[in-house]
Short mmCIF file of C-alpha atoms in Angstrom, two decimals:
data_model
loop_
_atom_site.label_atom_id
_atom_site.label_comp_id
_atom_site.label_asym_id
_atom_site.label_seq_id
_atom_site.Cartn_x
_atom_site.Cartn_y
_atom_site.Cartn_z
CA MET A 1 24.09 -28.00 12.29
CA ALA A 2 23.35 -31.05 14.47
CA SER A 3 20.20 -30.52 16.26
CA ASP A 4 16.42 -30.65 14.35
CA PRO A 5 15.41 -27.36 13.79
CA TYR A 6 12.54 -25.97 15.61
CA ILE A 7 12.17 -22.64 13.19
CA THR A 8 12.99 -22.70 9.27
CA LEU A 9 12.88 -19.89 7.54
CA GLU A 10 12.78 -20.56 3.81
CA ASP A 11 13.36 -17.86 0.91
CA VAL A 12 10.94 -15.24 3.04
CA VAL A 13 10.75 -11.77 1.11
CA PHE A 14 8.81 -8.89 3.41
CA SER A 15 8.39 -5.80 2.28
CA ARG A 16 6.90 -2.81 4.64
CA ASN A 17 5.33 0.52 2.57
CA GLY A 18 7.12 -1.02 -0.56
CA ARG A 19 10.26 -0.44 1.69
CA PRO A 20 12.19 -4.23 1.06
CA ILE A 21 13.43 -5.56 4.57
CA PHE A 22 13.99 -9.20 3.58
CA ASP A 23 14.67 -10.62 0.23
CA GLY A 24 15.10 -14.71 0.37
CA VAL A 25 16.20 -15.05 4.20
CA SER A 26 16.76 -18.25 4.20
CA LEU A 27 17.82 -19.73 7.98
CA SER A 28 17.52 -22.87 10.12
CA ILE A 29 17.32 -22.18 13.63
CA PRO A 30 17.90 -25.73 15.55
CA LYS A 31 15.97 -27.10 19.06
CA GLY A 32 16.84 -26.65 22.40
CA LYS A 33 19.99 -24.10 21.46
CA ILE A 34 20.62 -20.57 21.79
CA THR A 35 20.67 -18.83 18.50
CA ALA A 36 21.87 -15.44 18.03
CA ILE A 37 20.55 -13.11 15.26
CA MET A 38 22.57 -9.96 14.94
CA GLY A 39 23.21 -7.54 12.28
CA PRO A 40 23.12 -3.59 12.31
CA SER A 41 19.98 -1.32 13.88
CA GLY A 42 17.50 -1.20 11.68
CA THR A 43 18.01 -4.21 9.00
CA GLY A 44 14.49 -6.02 10.68
CA LYS A 45 15.87 -8.20 13.64
CA THR A 46 12.88 -7.45 15.43
CA THR A 47 10.56 -7.81 12.24
CA LEU A 48 12.22 -11.53 11.49
CA LEU A 49 11.14 -12.43 16.01
CA ARG A 50 7.99 -10.89 14.43
CA LEU A 51 7.68 -13.32 11.47
CA ILE A 52 8.36 -15.74 13.56
CA GLY A 53 5.66 -15.07 16.08
CA GLY A 54 3.17 -14.42 13.13
CA GLN A 55 2.34 -11.11 14.45
CA LEU A 56 3.40 -10.09 10.50
CA LYS A 57 2.69 -11.98 7.30
CA PRO A 58 5.68 -12.77 4.61
CA ASP A 59 5.34 -11.27 0.66
CA ARG A 60 6.53 -14.61 0.12
CA GLY A 61 8.57 -17.75 1.59
CA ARG A 62 7.37 -20.34 4.17
CA VAL A 63 8.12 -19.60 7.98
CA VAL A 64 7.54 -22.48 10.00
CA VAL A 65 7.54 -22.99 13.94
CA ALA A 66 7.29 -26.36 16.06
CA GLY A 67 6.48 -28.02 12.58
CA GLU A 68 3.55 -25.31 11.60
CA SER A 69 3.47 -22.80 8.38
CA VAL A 70 2.82 -19.83 10.56
CA PRO A 71 1.24 -17.50 8.01
CA GLU A 72 -1.75 -20.22 7.61
CA LEU A 73 -2.33 -20.41 10.15
CA GLY A 74 -5.68 -19.63 11.78
CA ARG A 75 -6.68 -16.68 14.18
CA SER A 76 -7.82 -19.07 16.98
CA ALA A 77 -4.60 -22.02 15.72
CA LEU A 78 -2.23 -19.50 15.80
CA TYR A 79 -2.95 -18.00 19.28
CA ARG A 80 -2.70 -22.08 20.48
CA LEU A 81 1.03 -21.78 18.81
CA ARG A 82 2.23 -18.55 20.79
CA GLU A 83 1.26 -20.56 23.87
CA LYS A 84 4.61 -22.73 23.49
CA MET A 85 6.17 -19.01 22.65
CA GLY A 86 7.47 -16.27 25.12
CA MET A 87 8.75 -13.37 23.66
CA LEU A 88 11.01 -10.73 25.68
CA PHE A 89 10.43 -7.10 24.37
CA GLN A 90 13.42 -4.78 24.45
CA SER A 91 10.96 -2.30 27.00
CA GLY A 92 9.31 -5.05 28.51
CA ALA A 93 6.37 -4.33 27.61
CA LEU A 94 4.86 -5.11 31.38
CA PHE A 95 1.25 -3.89 31.97
CA THR A 96 1.69 -1.27 34.22
CA ASP A 97 -1.77 -1.47 35.86
CA LEU A 98 -0.44 -4.54 37.52
CA SER A 99 2.12 -5.72 39.40
CA VAL A 100 4.58 -7.10 39.24
CA PHE A 101 3.22 -10.34 40.89
CA GLU A 102 0.03 -9.79 38.71
CA ASN A 103 2.06 -9.57 35.82
CA VAL A 104 3.43 -12.97 36.15
CA ALA A 105 0.22 -14.00 36.67
CA PHE A 106 -1.07 -12.49 34.10
CA PRO A 107 -0.45 -15.62 31.70
CA LEU A 108 -1.37 -18.07 33.72
CA ARG A 109 -5.15 -16.72 34.46
CA ILE A 110 -5.65 -16.29 30.98
CA HIS A 111 -4.34 -20.25 29.80
CA THR A 112 -4.42 -22.36 33.05
CA ARG A 113 -7.68 -23.15 35.50
CA LEU A 114 -5.29 -23.87 38.44
CA PRO A 115 -6.45 -22.67 41.81
CA GLU A 116 -5.02 -18.99 43.12
CA ASP A 117 -2.37 -21.37 45.84
CA MET A 118 -0.91 -23.09 43.17
CA ILE A 119 -0.80 -19.25 40.98
CA ARG A 120 0.67 -17.88 43.61
CA ASP A 121 3.78 -20.90 44.14
CA VAL A 122 4.26 -20.91 39.86
CA VAL A 123 4.48 -17.06 40.21
CA LEU A 124 6.95 -16.48 42.94
CA MET A 125 9.20 -19.41 41.64
CA LYS A 126 9.43 -17.82 38.40
CA LEU A 127 9.99 -14.44 40.30
CA GLU A 128 12.93 -16.52 41.90
CA ALA A 129 14.25 -18.17 39.06
CA VAL A 130 15.12 -14.07 37.62
CA GLY A 131 16.42 -12.93 41.44
CA LEU A 132 12.94 -10.80 41.83
CA ARG A 133 10.68 -12.55 44.07
CA GLY A 134 10.89 -9.99 46.40
CA ALA A 135 10.12 -7.52 44.52
CA ARG A 136 6.62 -9.46 43.93
CA GLU A 137 4.75 -6.07 45.56
CA LEU A 138 5.97 -3.79 43.24
CA MET A 139 4.78 -1.74 40.42
CA PRO A 140 6.39 -1.42 36.70
CA ALA A 141 7.11 2.22 37.56
CA GLN A 142 9.02 1.01 40.22
CA LEU A 143 11.49 -0.75 38.96
CA SER A 144 14.67 -0.58 37.08
CA GLY A 145 15.37 -0.93 33.62
CA GLY A 146 16.97 -4.19 34.22
CA MET A 147 14.52 -5.29 37.14
CA THR A 148 11.62 -4.69 34.13
CA ARG A 149 13.26 -7.04 31.63
CA ARG A 150 13.70 -9.75 34.29
CA VAL A 151 9.97 -9.65 35.10
CA ALA A 152 9.25 -9.50 31.38
CA LEU A 153 11.20 -12.62 31.64
CA ALA A 154 9.99 -14.27 34.39
CA ARG A 155 6.22 -13.75 32.87
CA SER A 156 7.00 -15.11 29.10
CA ILE A 157 8.30 -18.47 31.23
CA ALA A 158 5.02 -18.18 33.29
CA LEU A 159 3.86 -21.41 30.99
CA ASP A 160 6.86 -22.88 30.10
CA PRO A 161 7.14 -22.72 26.46
CA GLU A 162 9.45 -23.99 23.99
CA LEU A 163 10.34 -21.35 22.43
CA ILE A 164 11.65 -17.83 23.96
CA MET A 165 12.27 -14.66 21.82
CA TYR A 166 14.81 -12.38 23.10
CA ASP A 167 14.55 -8.98 21.84
CA GLU A 168 17.62 -6.86 22.14
CA PRO A 169 17.05 -8.02 26.05
CA PHE A 170 20.81 -6.02 26.29
CA ALA A 171 20.02 -2.58 24.84
CA GLY A 172 20.71 0.17 27.60
CA GLN A 173 22.26 -1.91 30.52
CA ASP A 174 24.78 -1.90 32.83
CA PRO A 175 27.66 -4.29 32.87
CA ILE A 176 25.96 -5.46 35.85
CA ALA A 177 22.18 -6.19 34.69
CA MET A 178 23.37 -6.97 30.54
CA GLY A 179 25.69 -9.77 33.36
CA VAL A 180 22.34 -10.94 35.08
CA LEU A 181 20.94 -11.01 31.67
CA VAL A 182 23.60 -12.83 30.04
CA LYS A 183 23.78 -15.09 32.79
CA LEU A 184 19.61 -15.89 33.00
CA ILE A 185 19.17 -16.17 29.11
CA ARG A 186 21.92 -18.96 29.44
CA ASP A 187 20.76 -20.69 32.83
CA LEU A 188 16.86 -20.57 31.42
CA ASN A 189 18.04 -22.62 28.40
CA GLY A 190 19.40 -24.97 29.71
CA ALA A 191 17.17 -26.01 32.94
CA MET A 192 14.30 -25.54 30.61
CA GLY A 193 15.21 -27.47 27.47
CA LEU A 194 14.39 -24.01 25.78
CA THR A 195 14.96 -23.09 22.17
CA SER A 196 16.26 -19.52 22.44
CA VAL A 197 15.99 -16.84 19.92
CA LEU A 198 18.37 -13.83 20.99
CA VAL A 199 18.29 -10.82 18.77
CA SER A 200 20.90 -8.52 19.25
CA HIS A 201 23.57 -5.96 18.33
CA ASP A 202 25.39 -6.73 21.23
CA VAL A 203 27.99 -8.91 19.76
CA PRO A 204 30.46 -10.05 22.78
CA GLU A 205 27.34 -10.87 24.99
CA SER A 206 25.68 -12.80 22.38
CA LEU A 207 28.48 -14.82 20.88
CA SER A 208 29.18 -15.60 24.64
CA ILE A 209 25.81 -17.74 25.24
CA CYS A 210 25.20 -18.60 22.12
CA HIS A 211 25.65 -21.56 19.84
CA TYR A 212 24.69 -20.80 16.60
CA ALA A 213 24.48 -17.31 15.26
CA CYS A 214 23.45 -15.03 12.01
CA ILE A 215 24.53 -11.93 10.41
CA VAL A 216 21.44 -10.13 9.18
CA ALA A 217 21.53 -7.32 7.00
CA ASP A 218 20.99 -5.65 3.23
CA GLY A 219 17.93 -7.67 3.68
CA ARG A 220 19.21 -11.13 4.12
CA VAL A 221 21.43 -13.32 6.00
CA ILE A 222 25.60 -12.51 5.40
CA GLY A 223 27.28 -14.98 7.78
CA GLU A 224 26.11 -17.75 9.99
CA GLY A 225 27.50 -20.61 11.79
CA SER A 226 29.30 -21.66 15.43
CA PRO A 227 30.54 -18.20 16.88
CA GLU A 228 33.84 -19.51 16.60
CA GLN A 229 32.84 -19.80 12.53
CA LEU A 230 31.64 -16.44 12.83
CA ARG A 231 35.00 -14.85 13.65
CA GLN A 232 36.66 -16.83 10.98
CA HIS A 233 34.32 -15.91 8.37
CA PRO A 234 35.65 -14.28 5.35
CA SER A 235 33.29 -12.21 4.70
CA GLU A 236 34.78 -8.43 5.41
CA GLN A 237 31.30 -7.40 5.96
CA VAL A 238 30.78 -9.80 8.84
CA GLN A 239 33.81 -8.95 9.74
CA GLN A 240 33.22 -5.12 9.81
CA PHE A 241 30.36 -5.79 11.96
CA LEU A 242 31.89 -7.87 14.65
CA HIS A 243 34.43 -5.76 15.16
CA GLY A 244 32.73 -2.38 14.50
CA TYR A 245 34.94 -0.80 12.13
CA PRO A 246 33.75 2.75 11.46
CA ASP A 247 34.18 2.22 7.30
CA GLY A 248 34.01 -0.40 5.23
CA PRO A 249 31.92 -2.40 3.30
CA VAL A 250 29.25 -0.54 5.17
CA PRO A 251 30.89 2.72 4.21
CA PHE A 252 31.81 5.75 7.01
CA HIS A 253 29.46 8.17 4.46
CA TYR A 254 25.11 7.94 3.87
CA PRO A 255 25.03 8.25 -0.08
CA ALA A 256 25.58 11.94 -1.00
CA PRO A 257 25.97 14.13 -3.72
CA ALA A 258 29.41 15.09 -5.17
CA ALA A 259 30.94 18.09 -2.27
CA ARG A 260 31.73 19.71 -5.77
CA ALA A 261 27.99 20.43 -6.14
CA ASP A 262 26.92 21.28 -1.85
CA TRP A 263 29.67 23.70 -1.42
CA ASP A 264 29.69 25.21 -4.79
CA ILE A 265 33.26 24.88 -5.34
CA CYS A 266 34.55 25.95 -9.08
CA GLU A 267 37.47 24.19 -10.35
CA VAL A 268 40.22 26.96 -11.05
CA SER A 269 42.22 26.34 -14.27
CA SER A 270 45.68 26.88 -14.36
CA MET B 1 -4.33 19.67 -11.66
CA ILE B 2 -3.82 16.30 -12.00
CA ASP B 3 -1.38 16.34 -8.96
CA ARG B 4 -4.41 17.58 -6.93
CA ILE B 5 -7.20 15.64 -8.30
CA ALA B 6 -4.48 12.27 -7.35
CA ARG B 7 -4.35 14.11 -4.34
CA ILE B 8 -8.00 13.90 -3.43
CA GLY B 9 -8.27 10.07 -5.10
CA ARG B 10 -5.75 8.99 -2.50
CA SER B 11 -7.39 11.08 0.74
CA GLY B 12 -10.60 9.10 -0.49
CA LEU B 13 -8.87 5.52 -0.59
CA GLU B 14 -7.10 6.70 2.82
CA VAL B 15 -11.16 7.35 4.10
CA ALA B 16 -13.09 4.08 2.60
CA ARG B 17 -9.67 2.20 3.69
CA SER B 18 -9.96 3.63 7.57
CA PHE B 19 -13.41 2.74 7.04
CA GLY B 20 -12.92 -0.74 6.10
CA ARG B 21 -10.12 -1.01 9.17
CA SER B 22 -12.72 0.28 11.47
CA GLY B 23 -15.23 -2.20 10.13
CA LEU B 24 -13.47 -5.49 10.11
CA PHE B 25 -12.00 -4.61 14.26
CA LEU B 26 -15.66 -4.06 14.89
CA ALA B 27 -16.78 -7.44 14.09
CA GLY B 28 -13.66 -8.67 16.01
CA VAL B 29 -14.68 -6.83 18.97
CA LEU B 30 -18.28 -7.44 19.01
CA ALA B 31 -17.42 -11.47 19.24
CA GLY B 32 -15.69 -10.57 22.02
CA PHE B 33 -18.42 -9.65 24.26
CA PRO B 34 -17.38 -10.86 27.94
CA ARG B 35 -18.96 -14.64 28.42
CA THR B 36 -17.08 -15.97 31.08
CA SER B 37 -16.48 -14.61 35.08
CA ALA B 38 -13.11 -12.90 34.31
CA GLY B 39 -14.71 -10.92 31.14
CA PHE B 40 -17.67 -10.31 33.19
CA ALA B 41 -15.31 -8.84 35.87
CA LEU B 42 -13.33 -6.38 32.51
CA LEU B 43 -16.33 -4.98 32.15
CA VAL B 44 -17.36 -4.42 35.28
CA ARG B 45 -14.22 -2.25 35.72
CA GLN B 46 -14.67 -0.46 32.65
CA LEU B 47 -18.14 0.51 33.74
CA TYR B 48 -16.73 1.57 37.10
CA ALA B 49 -13.82 3.29 34.86
CA ILE B 50 -16.02 5.20 32.12
CA GLY B 51 -19.30 5.17 33.96
CA VAL B 52 -18.53 6.02 37.75
CA LEU B 53 -15.66 8.19 37.07
CA SER B 54 -17.84 10.29 34.93
CA LEU B 55 -20.48 11.01 37.33
CA ALA B 56 -19.28 13.76 38.42
CA ILE B 57 -18.95 16.14 35.27
CA ILE B 58 -22.06 14.49 33.90
CA VAL B 59 -23.82 15.49 37.09
CA VAL B 60 -22.84 18.88 37.92
CA SER B 61 -23.23 20.07 33.93
CA GLY B 62 -27.00 18.35 33.88
CA LEU B 63 -27.41 20.62 36.95
CA PHE B 64 -26.09 23.80 35.58
CA ILE B 65 -28.28 23.36 31.96
CA GLY B 66 -31.39 22.40 34.06
CA MET B 67 -30.48 25.70 36.29
CA VAL B 68 -30.22 27.80 32.95
CA LEU B 69 -33.25 26.30 31.03
CA ALA B 70 -35.49 27.18 33.87
CA LEU B 71 -34.15 30.89 34.09
CA GLN B 72 -34.16 31.66 30.08
CA GLY B 73 -37.42 29.64 30.11
CA TYR B 74 -38.64 31.82 33.13
CA THR B 75 -37.89 34.93 30.79
CA ILE B 76 -39.30 34.09 27.67
CA LEU B 77 -42.53 31.97 29.17
CA SER B 78 -43.64 34.86 32.31
CA ASP B 79 -43.59 37.41 28.88
CA TYR B 80 -46.72 35.35 27.83
CA GLY B 81 -48.03 34.00 31.13
CA SER B 82 -47.22 30.99 30.58
CA GLU B 83 -44.77 30.41 33.45
CA ASP B 84 -46.38 27.44 34.27
CA ALA B 85 -45.17 25.42 31.49
CA ILE B 86 -41.73 25.42 32.74
CA GLY B 87 -41.28 22.45 34.00
CA GLN B 88 -42.84 20.31 30.56
CA MET B 89 -40.49 23.13 28.88
CA ILE B 90 -36.89 21.40 30.45
CA ALA B 91 -38.29 18.00 31.03
CA LEU B 92 -38.99 17.88 26.98
CA THR B 93 -35.35 19.79 26.25
CA LEU B 94 -33.71 17.96 28.38
CA VAL B 95 -35.22 14.09 27.37
CA ARG B 96 -36.00 14.75 24.20
CA GLU B 97 -32.50 16.76 23.34
CA LEU B 98 -29.91 18.00 25.20
CA GLY B 99 -29.66 14.89 27.63
CA PRO B 100 -28.22 12.42 24.91
CA VAL B 101 -26.54 15.05 23.05
CA VAL B 102 -24.79 16.83 25.58
CA THR B 103 -24.27 14.08 27.52
CA ALA B 104 -22.63 12.68 24.73
CA LEU B 105 -20.21 15.34 24.02
CA LEU B 106 -18.89 15.15 27.13
CA PHE B 107 -18.74 11.62 27.16
CA ALA B 108 -16.94 11.85 24.62
CA GLY B 109 -14.01 14.53 25.88
CA ARG B 110 -14.27 12.86 28.72
CA ALA B 111 -14.24 9.34 28.63
CA GLY B 112 -13.47 8.77 25.00
CA SER B 113 -10.02 10.68 25.25
CA ALA B 114 -8.75 8.77 27.91
CA LEU B 115 -10.01 5.58 26.34
CA THR B 116 -7.90 6.30 22.46
CA ALA B 117 -5.14 7.48 24.99
CA GLU B 118 -4.90 4.38 26.85
CA ILE B 119 -5.42 2.14 24.01
CA GLY B 120 -3.08 3.90 22.42
CA LEU B 121 -0.02 4.16 25.13
CA MET B 122 -0.60 0.38 25.29
CA LYS B 123 0.16 -0.25 21.60
CA ALA B 124 3.19 2.22 21.72
CA THR B 125 4.60 0.21 24.96
CA GLU B 126 4.04 -3.17 23.34
CA GLN B 127 1.81 -4.29 26.35
CA LEU B 128 -0.90 -5.01 22.96
CA SER B 129 1.69 -7.22 21.69
CA SER B 130 2.67 -8.80 24.33
CA MET B 131 -0.66 -10.32 24.88
CA GLU B 132 -0.96 -10.97 20.93
CA MET B 133 2.48 -13.26 21.71
CA MET B 134 1.25 -14.61 25.10
CA GLY B 135 -1.64 -16.08 23.12
CA VAL B 136 -4.51 -13.73 24.41
CA ASP B 137 -6.45 -11.65 22.07
CA PRO B 138 -6.14 -7.66 22.70
CA LEU B 139 -9.01 -7.45 21.17
CA ARG B 140 -11.11 -9.36 23.47
CA GLN B 141 -9.29 -8.77 26.95
CA VAL B 142 -8.79 -4.76 26.31
CA VAL B 143 -11.22 -4.01 23.21
CA ALA B 144 -14.40 -5.17 24.06
CA PRO B 145 -14.40 -4.74 27.81
CA ARG B 146 -14.16 -1.22 26.61
CA LEU B 147 -16.47 -0.99 24.17
CA TRP B 148 -19.41 -2.83 25.62
CA GLY B 149 -18.27 -0.38 29.20
CA GLY B 150 -19.03 2.87 27.11
CA PHE B 151 -22.31 1.17 25.21
CA LEU B 152 -23.82 0.20 28.39
CA ALA B 153 -22.89 3.78 30.67
CA MET B 154 -23.74 5.74 28.10
CA PRO B 155 -27.69 5.65 28.45
CA LEU B 156 -27.33 5.37 32.25
CA LEU B 157 -25.19 8.55 32.90
CA ALA B 158 -27.85 10.63 29.98
CA MET B 159 -30.70 9.55 31.91
CA ILE B 160 -28.70 10.85 35.31
CA PHE B 161 -27.86 14.24 33.01
CA SER B 162 -31.55 14.19 32.81
CA SER B 163 -32.93 13.66 36.00
CA VAL B 164 -30.58 15.63 37.88
CA GLY B 165 -31.51 18.85 34.91
CA ILE B 166 -34.66 18.30 35.50
CA TRP B 167 -34.17 18.73 39.50
CA GLY B 168 -31.79 21.73 38.65
CA GLY B 169 -34.86 23.58 36.86
CA LYS B 170 -36.67 22.99 39.34
CA LEU B 171 -34.80 24.36 41.92
CA VAL B 172 -34.52 27.75 40.08
CA GLY B 173 -37.89 27.88 38.87
CA VAL B 174 -40.28 26.51 41.66
CA ASP B 175 -37.66 27.02 44.83
CA TRP B 176 -36.15 30.33 43.53
CA LEU B 177 -38.61 31.81 40.76
CA GLY B 178 -41.35 30.83 42.66
CA VAL B 179 -43.71 29.05 40.00
CA PHE B 180 -46.30 26.77 41.66
CA GLU B 181 -44.25 22.87 41.89
CA GLY B 182 -48.66 21.34 41.18
CA SER B 183 -47.90 23.21 37.71
CA PHE B 184 -44.07 22.22 37.61
CA TRP B 185 -44.48 18.58 38.09
CA GLY B 186 -48.28 18.12 36.54
CA ASN B 187 -47.78 20.46 33.22
CA MET B 188 -44.45 17.59 32.96
CA GLN B 189 -46.40 14.61 34.02
CA ALA B 190 -48.95 15.25 31.05
CA SER B 191 -46.35 16.76 28.17
CA VAL B 192 -43.65 13.87 28.34
CA GLU B 193 -44.92 10.41 26.92
CA PHE B 194 -42.62 7.62 28.39
CA LEU B 195 -42.41 6.15 24.47
CA ASP B 196 -42.31 9.22 22.19
CA ASP B 197 -40.17 11.42 24.05
CA VAL B 198 -38.08 8.79 26.99
CA MET B 199 -37.45 5.86 24.86
CA ASN B 200 -37.31 8.03 22.00
CA GLY B 201 -34.13 9.91 24.10
CA VAL B 202 -33.03 6.59 25.46
CA ILE B 203 -32.38 5.26 21.49
CA LYS B 204 -30.06 8.17 20.91
CA SER B 205 -27.89 7.86 23.70
CA ILE B 206 -27.73 4.10 23.32
CA VAL B 207 -26.71 5.19 19.50
CA PHE B 208 -24.16 7.67 20.80
CA GLY B 209 -22.54 6.22 23.26
CA PHE B 210 -22.23 3.16 20.84
CA VAL B 211 -20.66 5.19 17.97
CA CYS B 212 -18.45 8.19 20.41
CA THR B 213 -17.60 4.54 22.08
CA TRP B 214 -16.35 2.75 18.61
CA ILE B 215 -14.38 6.06 16.97
CA ALA B 216 -12.64 5.91 20.92
CA VAL B 217 -11.27 2.46 21.24
CA PHE B 218 -10.05 2.15 17.05
CA GLN B 219 -8.35 5.71 16.74
CA GLY B 220 -6.59 3.85 19.99
CA TYR B 221 -6.37 0.82 18.01
CA ASP B 222 -4.61 2.12 15.03
CA CYS B 223 -2.94 5.66 16.21
CA VAL B 224 0.37 5.89 15.31
CA PRO B 225 2.16 4.74 18.27
CA THR B 226 4.49 7.29 18.93
CA SER B 227 3.57 10.30 21.47
CA ALA B 228 2.76 12.74 18.53
CA GLY B 229 0.55 9.25 16.99
CA ILE B 230 -1.42 8.98 19.98
CA SER B 231 -2.24 12.94 20.96
CA SER B 232 -3.44 12.85 17.03
CA ALA B 233 -5.59 10.26 17.76
CA THR B 234 -6.96 12.02 21.20
CA THR B 235 -8.27 14.63 19.17
CA LYS B 236 -9.68 12.64 16.18
CA THR B 237 -11.41 10.96 19.12
CA VAL B 238 -12.79 14.44 20.58
CA VAL B 239 -13.57 16.20 17.08
CA TYR B 240 -14.93 13.13 15.46
CA SER B 241 -17.51 11.21 18.40
CA SER B 242 -18.42 15.54 18.70
CA LEU B 243 -19.11 15.80 14.70
CA ALA B 244 -20.59 12.60 14.70
CA VAL B 245 -23.06 12.52 17.48
CA LEU B 246 -24.56 15.95 16.23
CA GLY B 247 -25.01 14.89 13.17
CA LEU B 248 -26.65 11.62 14.02
CA ASP B 249 -28.26 13.83 16.38
CA PHE B 250 -30.19 15.12 13.13
CA VAL B 251 -30.59 12.10 11.81
CA LEU B 252 -32.32 10.50 14.22
CA THR B 253 -34.62 13.51 15.08
CA ALA B 254 -36.02 13.75 11.88
CA VAL B 255 -36.64 9.93 11.90
CA MET B 256 -38.53 10.41 15.09
CA PHE B 257 -40.04 13.24 15.20
CA GLY B 258 -39.88 14.37 11.33
CA SER B 259 -43.55 13.25 11.07
CA PHE B 260 -45.35 16.66 10.52
#
């Protein structure tokens, strides 16, 4: 990896309700690049983002963001670190009682002492960046799914963060909305010099914009590298995921007792 | 048998854990008392949502309860020729007991359930998580103004309930049934003590307000973030608050008026 790591995970072990999620995950996320974390549903991709953001603590291992060990930070230090982070949630997570304008203004009003006219200018600039300056008066309930995510994106970049994390940004989007989001993620990363972490299972879209990618499955990283390196990866499990083969190392059938036992089939003696 | 004991033990541990969580939660929220002008604005907004919007149900209930008390009291007291004491009876019943208790029960049903559902829905739609990721503590931003709003609104609502109830009693007792107005107000004035009756009622309503709002915001914050989880948390808010109010009412009454 050419660039310095902005995020480092070392031998991270995490379990929830006794179920192991990560069993020794190590990962370096380069500064100023787009890194895609991919993997099948339910493998803990969103959990990984929550570990990076300090919303969850690992059972073991280190999570270092911008040189700070996240699990060891106190409450106020963690909240200060989060001011450098933006996160786009899968649902958008807009505040339903605030207008589009007020949603984007929210972090500015809390964390800065900017005068009202400057807040207005900043909010309109952020909304312009996502193409929704004209939607400033709308309420979240009046937005489509794609627009909701674009507003949430404008809100997450309101404080000009160093890091932005995208949780399944393409899930459930129509092709146009997906194209818009792909363009925005790429453009914002370039224009703002962000470190972007993209969690997704949409392989073509993710690989088309990321500089670096890794695939998480069975509680560990099963493949990582540039998109090209990943396409050439020798692991059958990686190839099955990238190409969406229905059967392979991840079997089509969920483990089940023998069919003979379930259907009460007797062996016919000759 | 062993399984049953283990199940009881598990339930006990879960209850203890829940108490522990709610205690830690309360400590975090109390530390978040609004100190800035923005925090004060949030508190005022919650006072409006919790207090002002509960006024209609409090006023109507207080009016009818006062009227019913007057009717029942008149029926019983007139048997002994003591219908003049009706003002005293209505005032003491409302100020000492029914004001704080019924207001708290109505508060739990109207404002408490709304608080739980609102916070639970914010949790389910990741609004609380997104706040955390913006470096904003939801305990300070969302929960603390609601807890302090409920804590402040409840005694005021109880006072309004008792006042309207007394007026309703006067409407029935004096204006309809013909009790002498001088006796109605005079007996009330002579028998209701400010410290022993009014202040004890206010203390009760402060305690009830605190407990009901604490239960409501904790249930919302701690709920399972699904529609079934929010529904269950809302039910728990009403049930736990009602039981807590009735149980605490007995304890407080025993402490305040139990020196026989």
